[in-house]
Short mmCIF file of C-alpha atoms in Angstrom, two decimals:
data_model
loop_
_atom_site.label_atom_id
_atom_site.label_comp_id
_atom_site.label_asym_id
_atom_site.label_seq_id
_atom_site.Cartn_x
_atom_site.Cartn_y
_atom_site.Cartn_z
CA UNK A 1 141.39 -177.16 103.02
CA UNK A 2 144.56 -176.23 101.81
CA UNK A 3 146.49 -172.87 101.70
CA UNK A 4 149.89 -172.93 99.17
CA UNK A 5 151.81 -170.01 98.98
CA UNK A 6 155.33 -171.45 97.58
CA UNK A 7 156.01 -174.47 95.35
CA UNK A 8 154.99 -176.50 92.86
CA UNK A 9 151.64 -179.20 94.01
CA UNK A 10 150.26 -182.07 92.56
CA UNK A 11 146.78 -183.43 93.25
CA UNK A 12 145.57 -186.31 92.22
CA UNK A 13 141.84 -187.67 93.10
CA UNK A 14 140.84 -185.88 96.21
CA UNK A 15 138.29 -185.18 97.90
CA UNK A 16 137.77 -181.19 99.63
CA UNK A 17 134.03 -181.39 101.06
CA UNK A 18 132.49 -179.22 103.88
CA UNK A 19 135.81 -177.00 104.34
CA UNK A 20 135.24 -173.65 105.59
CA UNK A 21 137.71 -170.19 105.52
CA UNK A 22 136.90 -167.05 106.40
CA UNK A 23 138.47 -165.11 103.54
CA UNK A 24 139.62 -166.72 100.84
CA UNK A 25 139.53 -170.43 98.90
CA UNK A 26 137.69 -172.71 101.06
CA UNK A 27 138.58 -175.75 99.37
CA UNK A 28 142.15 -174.34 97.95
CA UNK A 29 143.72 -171.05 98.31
CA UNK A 30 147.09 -170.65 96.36
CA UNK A 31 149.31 -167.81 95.88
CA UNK A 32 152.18 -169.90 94.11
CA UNK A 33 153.49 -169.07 90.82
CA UNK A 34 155.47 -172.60 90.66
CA UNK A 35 152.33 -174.27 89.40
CA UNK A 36 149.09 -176.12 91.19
CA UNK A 37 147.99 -179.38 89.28
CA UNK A 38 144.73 -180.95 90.67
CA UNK A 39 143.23 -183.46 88.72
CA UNK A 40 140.42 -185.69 89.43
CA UNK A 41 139.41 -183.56 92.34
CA UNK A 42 136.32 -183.41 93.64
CA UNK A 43 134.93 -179.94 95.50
CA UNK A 44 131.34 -180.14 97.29
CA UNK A 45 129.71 -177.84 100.14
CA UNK A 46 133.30 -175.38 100.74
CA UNK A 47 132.25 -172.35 101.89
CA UNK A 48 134.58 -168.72 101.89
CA UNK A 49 133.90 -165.13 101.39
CA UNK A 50 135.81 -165.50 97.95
CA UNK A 51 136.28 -168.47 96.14
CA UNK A 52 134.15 -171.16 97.88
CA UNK A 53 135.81 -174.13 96.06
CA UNK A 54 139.00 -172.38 94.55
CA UNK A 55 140.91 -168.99 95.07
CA UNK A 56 143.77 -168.67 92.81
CA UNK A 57 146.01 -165.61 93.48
CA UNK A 58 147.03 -162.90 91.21
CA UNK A 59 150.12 -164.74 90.52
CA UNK A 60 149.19 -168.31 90.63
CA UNK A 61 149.67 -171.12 88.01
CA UNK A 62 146.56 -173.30 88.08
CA UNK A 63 145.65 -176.55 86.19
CA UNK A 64 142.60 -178.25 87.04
CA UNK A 65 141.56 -180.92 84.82
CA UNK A 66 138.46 -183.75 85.27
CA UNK A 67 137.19 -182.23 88.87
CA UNK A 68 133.88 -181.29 89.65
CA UNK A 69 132.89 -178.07 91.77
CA UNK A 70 129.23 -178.40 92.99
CA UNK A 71 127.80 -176.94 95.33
CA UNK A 72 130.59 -174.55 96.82
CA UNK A 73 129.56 -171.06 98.19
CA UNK A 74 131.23 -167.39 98.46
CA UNK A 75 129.53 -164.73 100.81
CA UNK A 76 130.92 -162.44 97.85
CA UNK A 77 132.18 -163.74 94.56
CA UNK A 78 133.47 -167.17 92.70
CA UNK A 79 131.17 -169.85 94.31
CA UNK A 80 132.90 -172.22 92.57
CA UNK A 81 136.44 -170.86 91.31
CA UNK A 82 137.42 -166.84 91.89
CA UNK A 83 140.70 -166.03 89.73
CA UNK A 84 142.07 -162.85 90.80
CA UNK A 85 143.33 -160.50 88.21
CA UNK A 86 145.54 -157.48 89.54
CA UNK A 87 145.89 -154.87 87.13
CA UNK A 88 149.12 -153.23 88.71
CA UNK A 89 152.45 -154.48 87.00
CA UNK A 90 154.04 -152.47 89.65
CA UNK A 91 152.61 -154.57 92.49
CA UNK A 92 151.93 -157.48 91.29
CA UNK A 93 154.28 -158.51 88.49
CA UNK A 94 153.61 -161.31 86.24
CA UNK A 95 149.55 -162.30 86.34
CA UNK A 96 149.53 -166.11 86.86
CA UNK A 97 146.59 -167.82 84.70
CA UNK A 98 144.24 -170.57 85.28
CA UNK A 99 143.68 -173.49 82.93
CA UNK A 100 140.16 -175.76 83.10
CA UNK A 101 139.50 -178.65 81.68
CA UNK A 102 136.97 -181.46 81.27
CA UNK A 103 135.65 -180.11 84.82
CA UNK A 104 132.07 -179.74 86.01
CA UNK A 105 131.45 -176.51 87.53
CA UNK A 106 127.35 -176.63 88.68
CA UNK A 107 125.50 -175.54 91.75
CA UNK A 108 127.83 -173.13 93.14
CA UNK A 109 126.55 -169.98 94.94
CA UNK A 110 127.63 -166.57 95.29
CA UNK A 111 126.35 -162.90 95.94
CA UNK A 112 125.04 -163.12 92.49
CA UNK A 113 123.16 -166.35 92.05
CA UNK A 114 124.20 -169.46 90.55
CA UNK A 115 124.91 -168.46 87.08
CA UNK A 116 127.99 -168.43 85.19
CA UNK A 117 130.37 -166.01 87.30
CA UNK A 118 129.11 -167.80 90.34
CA UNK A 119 131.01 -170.95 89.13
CA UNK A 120 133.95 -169.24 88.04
CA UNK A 121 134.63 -165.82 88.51
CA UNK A 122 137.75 -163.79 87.14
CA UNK A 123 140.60 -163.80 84.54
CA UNK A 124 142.93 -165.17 82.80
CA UNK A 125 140.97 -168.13 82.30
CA UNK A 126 141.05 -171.19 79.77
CA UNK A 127 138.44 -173.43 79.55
CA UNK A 128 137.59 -175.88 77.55
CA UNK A 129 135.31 -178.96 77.40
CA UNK A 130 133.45 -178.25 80.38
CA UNK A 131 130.18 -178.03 81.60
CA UNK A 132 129.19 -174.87 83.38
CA UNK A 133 125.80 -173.50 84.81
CA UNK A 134 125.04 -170.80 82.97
CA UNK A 135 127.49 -170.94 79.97
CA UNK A 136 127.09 -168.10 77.73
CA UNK A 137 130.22 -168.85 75.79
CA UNK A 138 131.98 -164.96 76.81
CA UNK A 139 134.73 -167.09 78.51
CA UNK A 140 135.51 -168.65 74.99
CA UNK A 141 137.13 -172.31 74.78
CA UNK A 142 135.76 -175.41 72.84
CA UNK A 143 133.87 -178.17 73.78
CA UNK A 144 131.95 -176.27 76.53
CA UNK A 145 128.68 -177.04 77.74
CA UNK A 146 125.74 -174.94 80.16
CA UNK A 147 123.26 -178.51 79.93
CA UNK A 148 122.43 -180.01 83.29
CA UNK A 149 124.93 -182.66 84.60
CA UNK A 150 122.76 -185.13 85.70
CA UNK A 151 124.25 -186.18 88.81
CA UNK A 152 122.69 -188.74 90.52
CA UNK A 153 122.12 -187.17 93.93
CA UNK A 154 123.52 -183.74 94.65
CA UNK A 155 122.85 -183.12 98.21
CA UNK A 156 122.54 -187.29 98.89
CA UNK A 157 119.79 -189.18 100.99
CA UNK A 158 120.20 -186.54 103.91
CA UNK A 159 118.78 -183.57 101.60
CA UNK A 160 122.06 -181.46 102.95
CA UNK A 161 124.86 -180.34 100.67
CA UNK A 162 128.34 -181.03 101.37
CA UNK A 163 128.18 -184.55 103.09
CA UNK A 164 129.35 -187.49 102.44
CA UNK A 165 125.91 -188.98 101.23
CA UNK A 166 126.54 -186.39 98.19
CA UNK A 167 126.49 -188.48 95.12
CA UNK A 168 128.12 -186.49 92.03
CA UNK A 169 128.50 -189.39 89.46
CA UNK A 170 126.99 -189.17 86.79
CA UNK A 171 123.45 -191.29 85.61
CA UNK A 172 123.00 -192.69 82.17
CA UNK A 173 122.08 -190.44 79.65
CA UNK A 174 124.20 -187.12 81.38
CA UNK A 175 125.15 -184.51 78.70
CA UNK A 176 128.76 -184.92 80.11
CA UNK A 177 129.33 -188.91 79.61
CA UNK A 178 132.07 -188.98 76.46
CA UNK A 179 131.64 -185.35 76.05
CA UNK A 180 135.36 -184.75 77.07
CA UNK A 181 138.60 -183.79 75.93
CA UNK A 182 141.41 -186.92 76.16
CA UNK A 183 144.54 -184.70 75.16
CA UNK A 184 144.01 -182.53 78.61
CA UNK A 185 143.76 -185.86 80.94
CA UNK A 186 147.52 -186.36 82.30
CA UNK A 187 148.88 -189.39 82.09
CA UNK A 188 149.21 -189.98 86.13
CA UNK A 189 145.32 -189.77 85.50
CA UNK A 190 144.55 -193.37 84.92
CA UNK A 191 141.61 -194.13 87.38
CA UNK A 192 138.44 -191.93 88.64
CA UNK A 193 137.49 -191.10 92.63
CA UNK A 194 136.04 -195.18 92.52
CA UNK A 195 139.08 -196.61 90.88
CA UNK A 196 137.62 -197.22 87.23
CA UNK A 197 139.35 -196.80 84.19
CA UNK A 198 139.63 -193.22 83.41
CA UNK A 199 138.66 -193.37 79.58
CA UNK A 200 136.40 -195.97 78.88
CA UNK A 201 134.19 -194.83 75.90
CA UNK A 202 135.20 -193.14 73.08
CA UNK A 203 136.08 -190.01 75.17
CA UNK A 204 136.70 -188.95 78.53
CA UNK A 205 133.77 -187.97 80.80
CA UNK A 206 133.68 -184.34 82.36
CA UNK A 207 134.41 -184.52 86.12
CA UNK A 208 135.95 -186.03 88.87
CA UNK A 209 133.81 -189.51 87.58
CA UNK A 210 134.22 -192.17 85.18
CA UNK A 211 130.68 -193.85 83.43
CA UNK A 212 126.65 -193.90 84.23
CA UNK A 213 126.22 -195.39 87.73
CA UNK A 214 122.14 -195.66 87.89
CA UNK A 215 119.56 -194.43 86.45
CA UNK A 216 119.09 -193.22 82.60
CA UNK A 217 116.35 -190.39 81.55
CA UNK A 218 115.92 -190.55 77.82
#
């Protein structure tokens, strides 16, 4: 989808479905230490051999706040998000981190299942106020979550992942509706992927969508 190696990129409300690589990040690979912003973004049916959704290099700044990952697949590790950590200062100089927040991370599928490393694999990560399959709570953070999202139709009418059919708002009732942090949204973030406001109750909702669209399960 997109492959940064050099400055400083800003994302707001897009869309990476049904991108393919054959190494690493299908949806985003970046290498820069200058710093990667996305916000808003949405990640669905990427597929790589690391980092299906995201691969964020050993030195890479990374800020994702209010996307959703679902879906996403690595032939090895980090369906959702791999963060590479290189243990050589002599190589690799300063480690870059990666910062999550308010995201969605569900669905996501790598050599080892669809639990919690699946969705996002590798340090230094900061998470907070996100919903992740499989939370245990070792990646530490507030706010987090491991309850099912509720979307309101993963792989869409055409029962096939990563198409445009793929409906990943949220129904009525979801575990993640108000269950957000507002002090992480930036303020560039005022709308969600369908142009509603992007607070409307009395906190933001986790993921790339604003508000129940249909449905409610009590």
């Amino acid at each position: 989808g997109i492959d940064v190696r050099n400055g400083h990129v800003v994302l707001i409300n897009t869309v990476f479905r049904n991108n393919r690589a054959s190494g690493r990040g299908g949806g985003i690979h970046t290498e820069s230490d200058q710093g990667m912003v996305v916000s808003g973004g949405l990640f669905d049916g990427n597929r790589s051999v690391t980092g299906g959704g995201i691969y964020c290099g050993h030195s890479s700044i990374v800020t994702l706040t209010n996307c959703t990952l679902s879906d996403n697949y690595a032939s090895e590790h980090g369906g959702g998000i791999y963060r590479y950590l290189c243990t050589s200062e002599t190589c690799c100089g300063d480690p870059g981190y990666t910062t999550v927040a308010n995201c969605i991370l569900w669905g996501n599928e790598d050599v080892d299942g669809t639990g919690e490393r699946p969705q996002i694999h590798g340090a230094p990560v900061t998470i907070d106020y996100s919903c992740v399959q499989g939370w245990t709570g070792g990646l530490g953070g507030i706010g987090n979550i491991g309850d099912v999202p509720y979307f309101v139709d993963m792989d869409g009418p055409d029962g096939v992942v990563g198409t445009a059919d793929d409906n990943l708002r949220l129904i009525g009732g979801s575990p993640c509706i108000d269950a957000g942090g507002n002090a992480p949204v930036p303020s560039e973030l005022i709308a969600d992927l369908d142009g509603n406001e992007r607070i409307c109750g009395a906190a933001v909702d986790m993921g790339a969508y604003e508000g129940a669209h249909q449905g409610f399960f009590a």
